[in-house]
Amino acid sequence: GQQVMQIPQYQHVQEGEDFTTYCNSSTTLSNIQWYKQRPGGHPVFLIQLVKSGEVKKQKRLTFLFGEAKKNSSLHITATQTTDVGTYFCAGRVTGAQKLVFGQGTRLTINP
Amino acid sequence: NAGVMQNPRHLVRRRGQEARLRCSPMKGHSHVYWYRQLPEEGLKFMVYLQKENIIDESGMPKERFSAEFPKEGPSILRIQQVVRGDSAAYFCASSPPSRHTGELFFGEGSRLTVL
C-alpha cells in the first residue's frame, strides 16, 4: 500500500539555525500537504503543493514538491522558539481520497 | 464558525468495555476522516466517510472497530471490547464537499486510556 516516509524523526537545533525535513512517497502523489502539530495539540494545515517542481514560501518556511511528485521538503530559515512542534507531510495518490501521513519530524529548539 | 468538535476529550475505559468517540465536522463539511495517533508517533489513517457512506475503511482494524456518519448527528467511532493497545489519541478531521482533495481541518482529539 501507499507509504509516506519522513526523515529525520527528531531534530534539535539552536535558535537561529535552519531546519529541514524530508518526505518521500512510495507512489506518485496528486498533491502533498504539510501540517504542524504543537506538543499536546492537533495538526494544523500549513500548505498544499500540487504541481511538479512547485516551490512555495510562507515567511521563513519554504516548501518544495519534487519533479517526480514523489518527494517533498520543508525548510525553515532561522528557527524561532515558536517553530517548536512536529511537522507532518501528507500525500494523496491520484484517484484516491484518503490522505496518508508521514511519521513526522519533531523539532525542538534550544533558545 | 465553530471548528471540528470532538468529544469526549479524554476517556478512560477498562479492558473489555466499549468506547464511543464523537465528531461533529465544521458547518457545511460533509467529509470526515478518523486518524489514530500513538504517543510520539504519526497519524495513522483509519477511515474516510461521507454522510451515510463509508468511502474508505482500509485503515480500520477488521475486528472491534466501526465507524458511522449518519444523515443527522455526529460521526461516531466505536471501539468494542477495548484492549490496552487501543490507548491513543483519536483525531477526527473534516473537509468541505467541493474540496475533497484539499486541506483537512482537525479537531482537538479524543484521548483514550485503557486500564
mmCIF file with all atom_site columns, C-alpha atoms in Angstrom:
data_model
loop_
_atom_site.group_PDB
_atom_site.id
_atom_site.type_symbol
_atom_site.label_atom_id
_atom_site.label_alt_id
_atom_site.label_comp_id
_atom_site.label_asym_id
_atom_site.label_entity_id
_atom_site.label_seq_id
_atom_site.pdbx_PDB_ins_code
_atom_site.Cartn_x
_atom_site.Cartn_y
_atom_site.Cartn_z
_atom_site.occupancy
_atom_site.B_iso_or_equiv
_atom_site.pdbx_formal_charge
_atom_site.auth_seq_id
_atom_site.auth_comp_id
_atom_site.auth_asym_id
_atom_site.auth_atom_id
_atom_site.pdbx_PDB_model_num
ATOM 1   C CA . GLY A 1 1   ? 0.000   0.000  0.000   1.00 0.00 ? 1   GLY A CA 1
ATOM 2   C CA . GLN A 1 2   ? 0.908   3.638  -0.181  1.00 0.00 ? 2   GLN A CA 1
ATOM 3   C CA . GLN A 1 3   ? 3.677   4.663  2.210   1.00 0.00 ? 3   GLN A CA 1
ATOM 4   C CA . VAL A 1 4   ? 4.976   8.095  3.095   1.00 0.00 ? 4   VAL A CA 1
ATOM 5   C CA . MET A 1 5   ? 8.351   8.206  4.817   1.00 0.00 ? 5   MET A CA 1
ATOM 6   C CA . GLN A 1 6   ? 9.703   11.227 6.600   1.00 0.00 ? 6   GLN A CA 1
ATOM 7   C CA . ILE A 1 7   ? 13.177  11.983 7.939   1.00 0.00 ? 7   ILE A CA 1
ATOM 8   C CA . PRO A 1 8   ? 14.620  12.805 10.329  1.00 0.00 ? 8   PRO A CA 1
ATOM 9   C CA . GLN A 1 9   ? 12.345  11.601 13.111  1.00 0.00 ? 9   GLN A CA 1
ATOM 10  C CA . TYR A 1 10  ? 13.812  14.131 15.548  1.00 0.00 ? 10  TYR A CA 1
ATOM 11  C CA . GLN A 1 11  ? 15.786  17.332 15.097  1.00 0.00 ? 11  GLN A CA 1
ATOM 12  C CA . HIS A 1 12  ? 17.191  19.558 17.805  1.00 0.00 ? 12  HIS A CA 1
ATOM 13  C CA . VAL A 1 13  ? 18.640  22.917 16.805  1.00 0.00 ? 13  VAL A CA 1
ATOM 14  C CA . GLN A 1 14  ? 19.860  26.107 18.370  1.00 0.00 ? 14  GLN A CA 1
ATOM 15  C CA . GLU A 1 15  ? 17.542  29.048 17.926  1.00 0.00 ? 15  GLU A CA 1
ATOM 16  C CA . GLY A 1 16  ? 18.512  30.848 14.759  1.00 0.00 ? 16  GLY A CA 1
ATOM 17  C CA . GLU A 1 17  ? 19.734  27.715 12.964  1.00 0.00 ? 17  GLU A CA 1
ATOM 18  C CA . ASP A 1 18  ? 17.994  26.359 9.888   1.00 0.00 ? 18  ASP A CA 1
ATOM 19  C CA . PHE A 1 19  ? 15.896  23.193 9.814   1.00 0.00 ? 19  PHE A CA 1
ATOM 20  C CA . THR A 1 20  ? 14.856  20.843 7.020   1.00 0.00 ? 20  THR A CA 1
ATOM 21  C CA . THR A 1 21  ? 12.572  17.823 6.964   1.00 0.00 ? 21  THR A CA 1
ATOM 22  C CA . TYR A 1 22  ? 12.247  15.461 4.002   1.00 0.00 ? 22  TYR A CA 1
ATOM 23  C CA . CYS A 1 23  ? 9.312   13.422 2.799   1.00 0.00 ? 23  CYS A CA 1
ATOM 24  C CA . ASN A 1 24  ? 9.317   10.512 0.334   1.00 0.00 ? 24  ASN A CA 1
ATOM 25  C CA . SER A 1 25  ? 6.405   8.578  -1.083  1.00 0.00 ? 25  SER A CA 1
ATOM 26  C CA . SER A 1 26  ? 6.464   5.059  -2.473  1.00 0.00 ? 26  SER A CA 1
ATOM 27  C CA . THR A 1 27  ? 3.998   6.169  -5.166  1.00 0.00 ? 27  THR A CA 1
ATOM 28  C CA . THR A 1 28  ? 3.414   9.270  -7.286  1.00 0.00 ? 28  THR A CA 1
ATOM 29  C CA . LEU A 1 29  ? 1.223   11.785 -5.494  1.00 0.00 ? 29  LEU A CA 1
ATOM 30  C CA . SER A 1 30  ? -1.503  14.038 -6.839  1.00 0.00 ? 30  SER A CA 1
ATOM 31  C CA . ASN A 1 31  ? -0.741  16.559 -4.125  1.00 0.00 ? 31  ASN A CA 1
ATOM 32  C CA . ILE A 1 32  ? 1.176   16.877 -0.895  1.00 0.00 ? 32  ILE A CA 1
ATOM 33  C CA . GLN A 1 33  ? 0.257   18.797 2.220   1.00 0.00 ? 33  GLN A CA 1
ATOM 34  C CA . TRP A 1 34  ? 2.180   19.871 5.293   1.00 0.00 ? 34  TRP A CA 1
ATOM 35  C CA . TYR A 1 35  ? 0.807   20.128 8.811   1.00 0.00 ? 35  TYR A CA 1
ATOM 36  C CA . LYS A 1 36  ? 2.221   21.304 12.124  1.00 0.00 ? 36  LYS A CA 1
ATOM 37  C CA . GLN A 1 37  ? 1.275   19.831 15.482  1.00 0.00 ? 37  GLN A CA 1
ATOM 38  C CA . ARG A 1 38  ? 2.314   21.633 18.645  1.00 0.00 ? 38  ARG A CA 1
ATOM 39  C CA . PRO A 1 39  ? 3.003   19.486 21.729  1.00 0.00 ? 39  PRO A CA 1
ATOM 40  C CA . GLY A 1 40  ? -0.337  18.338 23.125  1.00 0.00 ? 40  GLY A CA 1
ATOM 41  C CA . GLY A 1 41  ? -2.210  19.906 20.237  1.00 0.00 ? 41  GLY A CA 1
ATOM 42  C CA . HIS A 1 42  ? -3.817  18.862 16.996  1.00 0.00 ? 42  HIS A CA 1
ATOM 43  C CA . PRO A 1 43  ? -2.481  19.018 13.422  1.00 0.00 ? 43  PRO A CA 1
ATOM 44  C CA . VAL A 1 44  ? -2.910  22.354 11.702  1.00 0.00 ? 44  VAL A CA 1
ATOM 45  C CA . PHE A 1 45  ? -2.712  22.747 7.935   1.00 0.00 ? 45  PHE A CA 1
ATOM 46  C CA . LEU A 1 46  ? 0.231   24.749 6.617   1.00 0.00 ? 46  LEU A CA 1
ATOM 47  C CA . ILE A 1 47  ? 0.197   24.393 2.848   1.00 0.00 ? 47  ILE A CA 1
ATOM 48  C CA . GLN A 1 48  ? -0.651  22.249 -0.164  1.00 0.00 ? 48  GLN A CA 1
ATOM 49  C CA . LEU A 1 49  ? 1.554   21.663 -3.212  1.00 0.00 ? 49  LEU A CA 1
ATOM 50  C CA . VAL A 1 50  ? 0.083   20.305 -6.429  1.00 0.00 ? 50  VAL A CA 1
ATOM 51  C CA . LYS A 1 51  ? 2.439   20.913 -9.346  1.00 0.00 ? 51  LYS A CA 1
ATOM 52  C CA . SER A 1 52  ? 5.644   19.095 -10.179 1.00 0.00 ? 52  SER A CA 1
ATOM 53  C CA . GLY A 1 53  ? 8.649   21.153 -9.045  1.00 0.00 ? 53  GLY A CA 1
ATOM 54  C CA . GLU A 1 54  ? 6.443   23.612 -7.181  1.00 0.00 ? 54  GLU A CA 1
ATOM 55  C CA . VAL A 1 55  ? 8.039   25.868 -4.574  1.00 0.00 ? 55  VAL A CA 1
ATOM 56  C CA . LYS A 1 56  ? 6.014   27.897 -2.097  1.00 0.00 ? 56  LYS A CA 1
ATOM 57  C CA . LYS A 1 57  ? 7.143   30.230 0.643   1.00 0.00 ? 57  LYS A CA 1
ATOM 58  C CA . GLN A 1 58  ? 5.492   31.364 3.842   1.00 0.00 ? 58  GLN A CA 1
ATOM 59  C CA . LYS A 1 59  ? 7.738   33.865 5.584   1.00 0.00 ? 59  LYS A CA 1
ATOM 60  C CA . ARG A 1 60  ? 10.653  31.755 6.868   1.00 0.00 ? 60  ARG A CA 1
ATOM 61  C CA . LEU A 1 61  ? 9.182   28.465 5.592   1.00 0.00 ? 61  LEU A CA 1
ATOM 62  C CA . THR A 1 62  ? 9.968   27.113 2.117   1.00 0.00 ? 62  THR A CA 1
ATOM 63  C CA . PHE A 1 63  ? 8.107   24.105 0.704   1.00 0.00 ? 63  PHE A CA 1
ATOM 64  C CA . LEU A 1 64  ? 9.185   22.070 -2.309  1.00 0.00 ? 64  LEU A CA 1
ATOM 65  C CA . PHE A 1 65  ? 7.378   19.388 -4.308  1.00 0.00 ? 65  PHE A CA 1
ATOM 66  C CA . GLY A 1 66  ? 9.775   17.264 -6.332  1.00 0.00 ? 66  GLY A CA 1
ATOM 67  C CA . GLU A 1 67  ? 9.752   16.917 -10.096 1.00 0.00 ? 67  GLU A CA 1
ATOM 68  C CA . ALA A 1 68  ? 8.585   13.321 -9.946  1.00 0.00 ? 68  ALA A CA 1
ATOM 69  C CA . LYS A 1 69  ? 5.875   14.230 -7.425  1.00 0.00 ? 69  LYS A CA 1
ATOM 70  C CA . LYS A 1 70  ? 7.181   11.583 -5.027  1.00 0.00 ? 70  LYS A CA 1
ATOM 71  C CA . ASN A 1 71  ? 9.152   13.728 -2.614  1.00 0.00 ? 71  ASN A CA 1
ATOM 72  C CA . SER A 1 72  ? 8.853   16.981 -0.773  1.00 0.00 ? 72  SER A CA 1
ATOM 73  C CA . SER A 1 73  ? 10.734  19.078 1.739   1.00 0.00 ? 73  SER A CA 1
ATOM 74  C CA . LEU A 1 74  ? 10.100  21.808 4.263   1.00 0.00 ? 74  LEU A CA 1
ATOM 75  C CA . HIS A 1 75  ? 12.891  24.215 5.134   1.00 0.00 ? 75  HIS A CA 1
ATOM 76  C CA . ILE A 1 76  ? 12.722  26.716 7.975   1.00 0.00 ? 76  ILE A CA 1
ATOM 77  C CA . THR A 1 77  ? 15.237  29.534 7.953   1.00 0.00 ? 77  THR A CA 1
ATOM 78  C CA . ALA A 1 78  ? 16.496  30.980 11.242  1.00 0.00 ? 78  ALA A CA 1
ATOM 79  C CA . THR A 1 79  ? 14.297  28.974 13.578  1.00 0.00 ? 79  THR A CA 1
ATOM 80  C CA . GLN A 1 80  ? 12.458  30.613 16.437  1.00 0.00 ? 80  GLN A CA 1
ATOM 81  C CA . THR A 1 81  ? 11.087  29.035 19.608  1.00 0.00 ? 81  THR A CA 1
ATOM 82  C CA . THR A 1 82  ? 7.586   29.334 18.167  1.00 0.00 ? 82  THR A CA 1
ATOM 83  C CA . ASP A 1 83  ? 8.592   26.815 15.482  1.00 0.00 ? 83  ASP A CA 1
ATOM 84  C CA . VAL A 1 84  ? 8.701   24.010 18.058  1.00 0.00 ? 84  VAL A CA 1
ATOM 85  C CA . GLY A 1 85  ? 6.409   21.115 17.186  1.00 0.00 ? 85  GLY A CA 1
ATOM 86  C CA . THR A 1 86  ? 6.066   18.117 14.918  1.00 0.00 ? 86  THR A CA 1
ATOM 87  C CA . TYR A 1 87  ? 5.882   18.677 11.178  1.00 0.00 ? 87  TYR A CA 1
ATOM 88  C CA . PHE A 1 88  ? 3.988   16.154 9.092   1.00 0.00 ? 88  PHE A CA 1
ATOM 89  C CA . CYS A 1 89  ? 3.819   15.717 5.375   1.00 0.00 ? 89  CYS A CA 1
ATOM 90  C CA . ALA A 1 90  ? 0.722   14.032 3.969   1.00 0.00 ? 90  ALA A CA 1
ATOM 91  C CA . GLY A 1 91  ? 0.072   12.826 0.459   1.00 0.00 ? 91  GLY A CA 1
ATOM 92  C CA . ARG A 1 92  ? -2.744  11.665 -1.767  1.00 0.00 ? 92  ARG A CA 1
ATOM 93  C CA . VAL A 1 93  ? -2.335  9.197  -4.569  1.00 0.00 ? 93  VAL A CA 1
ATOM 94  C CA . THR A 1 94  ? -4.083  10.192 -7.809  1.00 0.00 ? 94  THR A CA 1
ATOM 95  C CA . GLY A 1 95  ? -7.664  8.935  -7.742  1.00 0.00 ? 95  GLY A CA 1
ATOM 96  C CA . ALA A 1 96  ? -7.657  8.244  -4.017  1.00 0.00 ? 96  ALA A CA 1
ATOM 97  C CA . GLN A 1 97  ? -9.218  10.433 -1.420  1.00 0.00 ? 97  GLN A CA 1
ATOM 98  C CA . LYS A 1 98  ? -7.532  9.294  1.759   1.00 0.00 ? 98  LYS A CA 1
ATOM 99  C CA . LEU A 1 99  ? -4.623  11.378 2.980   1.00 0.00 ? 99  LEU A CA 1
ATOM 100 C CA . VAL A 1 100 ? -1.633  9.348  4.163   1.00 0.00 ? 100 VAL A CA 1
ATOM 101 C CA . PHE A 1 101 ? 0.661   10.990 6.710   1.00 0.00 ? 101 PHE A CA 1
ATOM 102 C CA . GLY A 1 102 ? 4.368   10.581 7.207   1.00 0.00 ? 102 GLY A CA 1
ATOM 103 C CA . GLN A 1 103 ? 5.689   9.752  10.680  1.00 0.00 ? 103 GLN A CA 1
ATOM 104 C CA . GLY A 1 104 ? 6.548   13.375 11.318  1.00 0.00 ? 104 GLY A CA 1
ATOM 105 C CA . THR A 1 105 ? 9.697   15.248 12.303  1.00 0.00 ? 105 THR A CA 1
ATOM 106 C CA . ARG A 1 106 ? 9.746   16.536 15.843  1.00 0.00 ? 106 ARG A CA 1
ATOM 107 C CA . LEU A 1 107 ? 11.593  19.836 16.096  1.00 0.00 ? 107 LEU A CA 1
ATOM 108 C CA . THR A 1 108 ? 12.931  21.066 19.407  1.00 0.00 ? 108 THR A CA 1
ATOM 109 C CA . ILE A 1 109 ? 14.834  24.315 19.812  1.00 0.00 ? 109 ILE A CA 1
ATOM 110 C CA . ASN A 1 110 ? 17.430  25.467 22.298  1.00 0.00 ? 110 ASN A CA 1
ATOM 111 C CA . PRO A 1 111 ? 16.817  29.174 22.999  1.00 0.00 ? 111 PRO A CA 1
ATOM 112 C CA . ASN B 2 1   ? -17.901 29.287 12.535  1.00 0.00 ? 1   ASN B CA 1
ATOM 113 C CA . ALA B 2 2   ? -17.152 26.564 15.052  1.00 0.00 ? 2   ALA B CA 1
ATOM 114 C CA . GLY B 2 3   ? -14.329 24.220 14.248  1.00 0.00 ? 3   GLY B CA 1
ATOM 115 C CA . VAL B 2 4   ? -14.379 20.447 14.297  1.00 0.00 ? 4   VAL B CA 1
ATOM 116 C CA . MET B 2 5   ? -15.745 19.345 17.650  1.00 0.00 ? 5   MET B CA 1
ATOM 117 C CA . GLN B 2 6   ? -14.721 16.108 19.256  1.00 0.00 ? 6   GLN B CA 1
ATOM 118 C CA . ASN B 2 7   ? -15.939 14.593 22.484  1.00 0.00 ? 7   ASN B CA 1
ATOM 119 C CA . PRO B 2 8   ? -15.087 13.386 24.901  1.00 0.00 ? 8   PRO B CA 1
ATOM 120 C CA . ARG B 2 9   ? -11.650 14.978 25.026  1.00 0.00 ? 9   ARG B CA 1
ATOM 121 C CA . HIS B 2 10  ? -10.484 12.330 27.471  1.00 0.00 ? 10  HIS B CA 1
ATOM 122 C CA . LEU B 2 11  ? -11.948 8.889  28.022  1.00 0.00 ? 11  LEU B CA 1
ATOM 123 C CA . VAL B 2 12  ? -10.857 6.164  30.420  1.00 0.00 ? 12  VAL B CA 1
ATOM 124 C CA . ARG B 2 13  ? -12.075 2.618  29.922  1.00 0.00 ? 13  ARG B CA 1
ATOM 125 C CA . ARG B 2 14  ? -11.262 -0.733 31.442  1.00 0.00 ? 14  ARG B CA 1
ATOM 126 C CA . ARG B 2 15  ? -10.320 -3.649 29.256  1.00 0.00 ? 15  ARG B CA 1
ATOM 127 C CA . GLY B 2 16  ? -13.403 -5.203 27.670  1.00 0.00 ? 16  GLY B CA 1
ATOM 128 C CA . GLN B 2 17  ? -15.539 -2.059 27.795  1.00 0.00 ? 17  GLN B CA 1
ATOM 129 C CA . GLU B 2 18  ? -16.744 -0.067 24.823  1.00 0.00 ? 18  GLU B CA 1
ATOM 130 C CA . ALA B 2 19  ? -15.508 3.353  23.749  1.00 0.00 ? 19  ALA B CA 1
ATOM 131 C CA . ARG B 2 20  ? -17.582 5.755  21.646  1.00 0.00 ? 20  ARG B CA 1
ATOM 132 C CA . LEU B 2 21  ? -15.906 8.814  20.209  1.00 0.00 ? 21  LEU B CA 1
ATOM 133 C CA . ARG B 2 22  ? -17.942 11.536 18.567  1.00 0.00 ? 22  ARG B CA 1
ATOM 134 C CA . CYS B 2 23  ? -17.033 14.067 15.934  1.00 0.00 ? 23  CYS B CA 1
ATOM 135 C CA . SER B 2 24  ? -19.067 16.985 14.629  1.00 0.00 ? 24  SER B CA 1
ATOM 136 C CA . PRO B 2 25  ? -17.489 18.365 11.448  1.00 0.00 ? 25  PRO B CA 1
ATOM 137 C CA . MET B 2 26  ? -17.284 22.022 10.617  1.00 0.00 ? 26  MET B CA 1
ATOM 138 C CA . LYS B 2 27  ? -20.509 23.528 9.360   1.00 0.00 ? 27  LYS B CA 1
ATOM 139 C CA . GLY B 2 28  ? -21.004 22.728 5.701   1.00 0.00 ? 28  GLY B CA 1
ATOM 140 C CA . HIS B 2 29  ? -18.434 19.909 5.696   1.00 0.00 ? 29  HIS B CA 1
ATOM 141 C CA . SER B 2 30  ? -19.684 16.518 4.591   1.00 0.00 ? 30  SER B CA 1
ATOM 142 C CA . HIS B 2 31  ? -16.413 14.559 4.596   1.00 0.00 ? 31  HIS B CA 1
ATOM 143 C CA . VAL B 2 32  ? -15.000 13.091 7.795   1.00 0.00 ? 32  VAL B CA 1
ATOM 144 C CA . TYR B 2 33  ? -11.714 11.301 8.405   1.00 0.00 ? 33  TYR B CA 1
ATOM 145 C CA . TRP B 2 34  ? -10.578 9.438  11.510  1.00 0.00 ? 34  TRP B CA 1
ATOM 146 C CA . TYR B 2 35  ? -6.916  9.064  12.413  1.00 0.00 ? 35  TYR B CA 1
ATOM 147 C CA . ARG B 2 36  ? -5.205  7.339  15.331  1.00 0.00 ? 36  ARG B CA 1
ATOM 148 C CA . GLN B 2 37  ? -2.020  8.657  16.902  1.00 0.00 ? 37  GLN B CA 1
ATOM 149 C CA . LEU B 2 38  ? 0.042   6.648  19.362  1.00 0.00 ? 38  LEU B CA 1
ATOM 150 C CA . PRO B 2 39  ? 2.339   8.607  21.719  1.00 0.00 ? 39  PRO B CA 1
ATOM 151 C CA . GLU B 2 40  ? 5.356   10.035 19.883  1.00 0.00 ? 40  GLU B CA 1
ATOM 152 C CA . GLU B 2 41  ? 4.121   8.575  16.595  1.00 0.00 ? 41  GLU B CA 1
ATOM 153 C CA . GLY B 2 42  ? 2.480   9.748  13.403  1.00 0.00 ? 42  GLY B CA 1
ATOM 154 C CA . LEU B 2 43  ? -1.131  9.821  12.291  1.00 0.00 ? 43  LEU B CA 1
ATOM 155 C CA . LYS B 2 44  ? -2.472  6.525  11.028  1.00 0.00 ? 44  LYS B CA 1
ATOM 156 C CA . PHE B 2 45  ? -5.420  6.744  8.654   1.00 0.00 ? 45  PHE B CA 1
ATOM 157 C CA . MET B 2 46  ? -8.380  4.708  9.810   1.00 0.00 ? 46  MET B CA 1
ATOM 158 C CA . VAL B 2 47  ? -11.489 5.576  7.828   1.00 0.00 ? 47  VAL B CA 1
ATOM 159 C CA . TYR B 2 48  ? -12.986 8.163  5.475   1.00 0.00 ? 48  TYR B CA 1
ATOM 160 C CA . LEU B 2 49  ? -16.720 8.752  5.463   1.00 0.00 ? 49  LEU B CA 1
ATOM 161 C CA . GLN B 2 50  ? -19.275 10.905 3.773   1.00 0.00 ? 50  GLN B CA 1
ATOM 162 C CA . LYS B 2 51  ? -22.811 11.300 5.038   1.00 0.00 ? 51  LYS B CA 1
ATOM 163 C CA . GLU B 2 52  ? -24.303 7.794  5.344   1.00 0.00 ? 52  GLU B CA 1
ATOM 164 C CA . ASN B 2 53  ? -21.422 6.240  3.400   1.00 0.00 ? 53  ASN B CA 1
ATOM 165 C CA . ILE B 2 54  ? -18.096 4.660  4.267   1.00 0.00 ? 54  ILE B CA 1
ATOM 166 C CA . ILE B 2 55  ? -15.797 5.589  1.386   1.00 0.00 ? 55  ILE B CA 1
ATOM 167 C CA . ASP B 2 56  ? -12.505 4.067  2.520   1.00 0.00 ? 56  ASP B CA 1
ATOM 168 C CA . GLU B 2 57  ? -12.020 1.946  5.628   1.00 0.00 ? 57  GLU B CA 1
ATOM 169 C CA . SER B 2 58  ? -8.716  0.410  4.610   1.00 0.00 ? 58  SER B CA 1
ATOM 170 C CA . GLY B 2 59  ? -7.060  1.575  7.842   1.00 0.00 ? 59  GLY B CA 1
ATOM 171 C CA . MET B 2 60  ? -9.653  0.174  10.214  1.00 0.00 ? 60  MET B CA 1
ATOM 172 C CA . PRO B 2 61  ? -8.842  -2.983 12.168  1.00 0.00 ? 61  PRO B CA 1
ATOM 173 C CA . LYS B 2 62  ? -11.105 -5.777 10.965  1.00 0.00 ? 62  LYS B CA 1
ATOM 174 C CA . GLU B 2 63  ? -12.492 -6.523 14.400  1.00 0.00 ? 63  GLU B CA 1
ATOM 175 C CA . ARG B 2 64  ? -13.907 -4.417 17.226  1.00 0.00 ? 64  ARG B CA 1
ATOM 176 C CA . PHE B 2 65  ? -13.736 -1.109 15.331  1.00 0.00 ? 65  PHE B CA 1
ATOM 177 C CA . SER B 2 66  ? -16.592 0.519  13.443  1.00 0.00 ? 66  SER B CA 1
ATOM 178 C CA . ALA B 2 67  ? -17.455 3.993  12.222  1.00 0.00 ? 67  ALA B CA 1
ATOM 179 C CA . GLU B 2 68  ? -20.539 5.747  11.002  1.00 0.00 ? 68  GLU B CA 1
ATOM 180 C CA . PHE B 2 69  ? -21.592 9.172  9.823   1.00 0.00 ? 69  PHE B CA 1
ATOM 181 C CA . PRO B 2 70  ? -25.379 9.311  9.860   1.00 0.00 ? 70  PRO B CA 1
ATOM 182 C CA . LYS B 2 71  ? -27.529 11.741 7.940   1.00 0.00 ? 71  LYS B CA 1
ATOM 183 C CA . GLU B 2 72  ? -28.213 13.606 11.164  1.00 0.00 ? 72  GLU B CA 1
ATOM 184 C CA . GLY B 2 73  ? -25.789 13.924 14.035  1.00 0.00 ? 73  GLY B CA 1
ATOM 185 C CA . PRO B 2 74  ? -22.081 13.457 14.542  1.00 0.00 ? 74  PRO B CA 1
ATOM 186 C CA . SER B 2 75  ? -19.747 10.841 13.167  1.00 0.00 ? 75  SER B CA 1
ATOM 187 C CA . ILE B 2 76  ? -19.039 8.094  15.683  1.00 0.00 ? 76  ILE B CA 1
ATOM 188 C CA . LEU B 2 77  ? -16.004 5.873  16.032  1.00 0.00 ? 77  LEU B CA 1
ATOM 189 C CA . ARG B 2 78  ? -16.861 2.837  18.125  1.00 0.00 ? 78  ARG B CA 1
ATOM 190 C CA . ILE B 2 79  ? -14.347 0.500  19.703  1.00 0.00 ? 79  ILE B CA 1
ATOM 191 C CA . GLN B 2 80  ? -15.759 -2.634 21.284  1.00 0.00 ? 80  GLN B CA 1
ATOM 192 C CA . GLN B 2 81  ? -14.008 -4.723 23.949  1.00 0.00 ? 81  GLN B CA 1
ATOM 193 C CA . VAL B 2 82  ? -11.123 -2.299 24.266  1.00 0.00 ? 82  VAL B CA 1
ATOM 194 C CA . VAL B 2 83  ? -7.603  -3.546 24.949  1.00 0.00 ? 83  VAL B CA 1
ATOM 195 C CA . ARG B 2 84  ? -4.587  -1.670 26.288  1.00 0.00 ? 84  ARG B CA 1
ATOM 196 C CA . GLY B 2 85  ? -3.186  -1.308 22.774  1.00 0.00 ? 85  GLY B CA 1
ATOM 197 C CA . ASP B 2 86  ? -6.178  0.850  21.856  1.00 0.00 ? 86  ASP B CA 1
ATOM 198 C CA . SER B 2 87  ? -4.866  3.616  24.119  1.00 0.00 ? 87  SER B CA 1
ATOM 199 C CA . ALA B 2 88  ? -4.151  6.505  21.784  1.00 0.00 ? 88  ALA B CA 1
ATOM 200 C CA . ALA B 2 89  ? -5.328  9.888  20.612  1.00 0.00 ? 89  ALA B CA 1
ATOM 201 C CA . TYR B 2 90  ? -8.073  9.656  18.012  1.00 0.00 ? 90  TYR B CA 1
ATOM 202 C CA . PHE B 2 91  ? -8.337  12.653 15.723  1.00 0.00 ? 91  PHE B CA 1
ATOM 203 C CA . CYS B 2 92  ? -11.240 13.497 13.512  1.00 0.00 ? 92  CYS B CA 1
ATOM 204 C CA . ALA B 2 93  ? -10.853 15.815 10.538  1.00 0.00 ? 93  ALA B CA 1
ATOM 205 C CA . SER B 2 94  ? -13.343 17.246 8.086   1.00 0.00 ? 94  SER B CA 1
ATOM 206 C CA . SER B 2 95  ? -13.298 18.831 4.666   1.00 0.00 ? 95  SER B CA 1
ATOM 207 C CA . PRO B 2 96  ? -15.923 20.544 2.534   1.00 0.00 ? 96  PRO B CA 1
ATOM 208 C CA . PRO B 2 97  ? -17.666 18.577 -0.229  1.00 0.00 ? 97  PRO B CA 1
ATOM 209 C CA . SER B 2 98  ? -16.266 20.644 -3.070  1.00 0.00 ? 98  SER B CA 1
ATOM 210 C CA . ARG B 2 99  ? -12.675 20.230 -1.959  1.00 0.00 ? 99  ARG B CA 1
ATOM 211 C CA . HIS B 2 100 ? -12.249 16.576 -1.150  1.00 0.00 ? 100 HIS B CA 1
ATOM 212 C CA . THR B 2 101 ? -8.662  16.823 -2.313  1.00 0.00 ? 101 THR B CA 1
ATOM 213 C CA . GLY B 2 102 ? -7.952  19.853 -0.157  1.00 0.00 ? 102 GLY B CA 1
ATOM 214 C CA . GLU B 2 103 ? -6.860  20.519 3.370   1.00 0.00 ? 103 GLU B CA 1
ATOM 215 C CA . LEU B 2 104 ? -8.237  18.782 6.412   1.00 0.00 ? 104 LEU B CA 1
ATOM 216 C CA . PHE B 2 105 ? -9.479  20.628 9.468   1.00 0.00 ? 105 PHE B CA 1
ATOM 217 C CA . PHE B 2 106 ? -8.688  18.665 12.608  1.00 0.00 ? 106 PHE B CA 1
ATOM 218 C CA . GLY B 2 107 ? -10.485 18.527 15.913  1.00 0.00 ? 107 GLY B CA 1
ATOM 219 C CA . GLU B 2 108 ? -8.580  18.610 19.169  1.00 0.00 ? 108 GLU B CA 1
ATOM 220 C CA . GLY B 2 109 ? -8.728  14.848 19.510  1.00 0.00 ? 109 GLY B CA 1
ATOM 221 C CA . SER B 2 110 ? -10.116 12.310 21.936  1.00 0.00 ? 110 SER B CA 1
ATOM 222 C CA . ARG B 2 111 ? -7.522  10.708 24.160  1.00 0.00 ? 111 ARG B CA 1
ATOM 223 C CA . LEU B 2 112 ? -8.463  7.165  25.117  1.00 0.00 ? 112 LEU B CA 1
ATOM 224 C CA . THR B 2 113 ? -6.776  5.436  28.025  1.00 0.00 ? 113 THR B CA 1
ATOM 225 C CA . VAL B 2 114 ? -7.462  1.754  28.594  1.00 0.00 ? 114 VAL B CA 1
ATOM 226 C CA . LEU B 2 115 ? -6.670  0.486  32.075  1.00 0.00 ? 115 LEU B CA 1
#
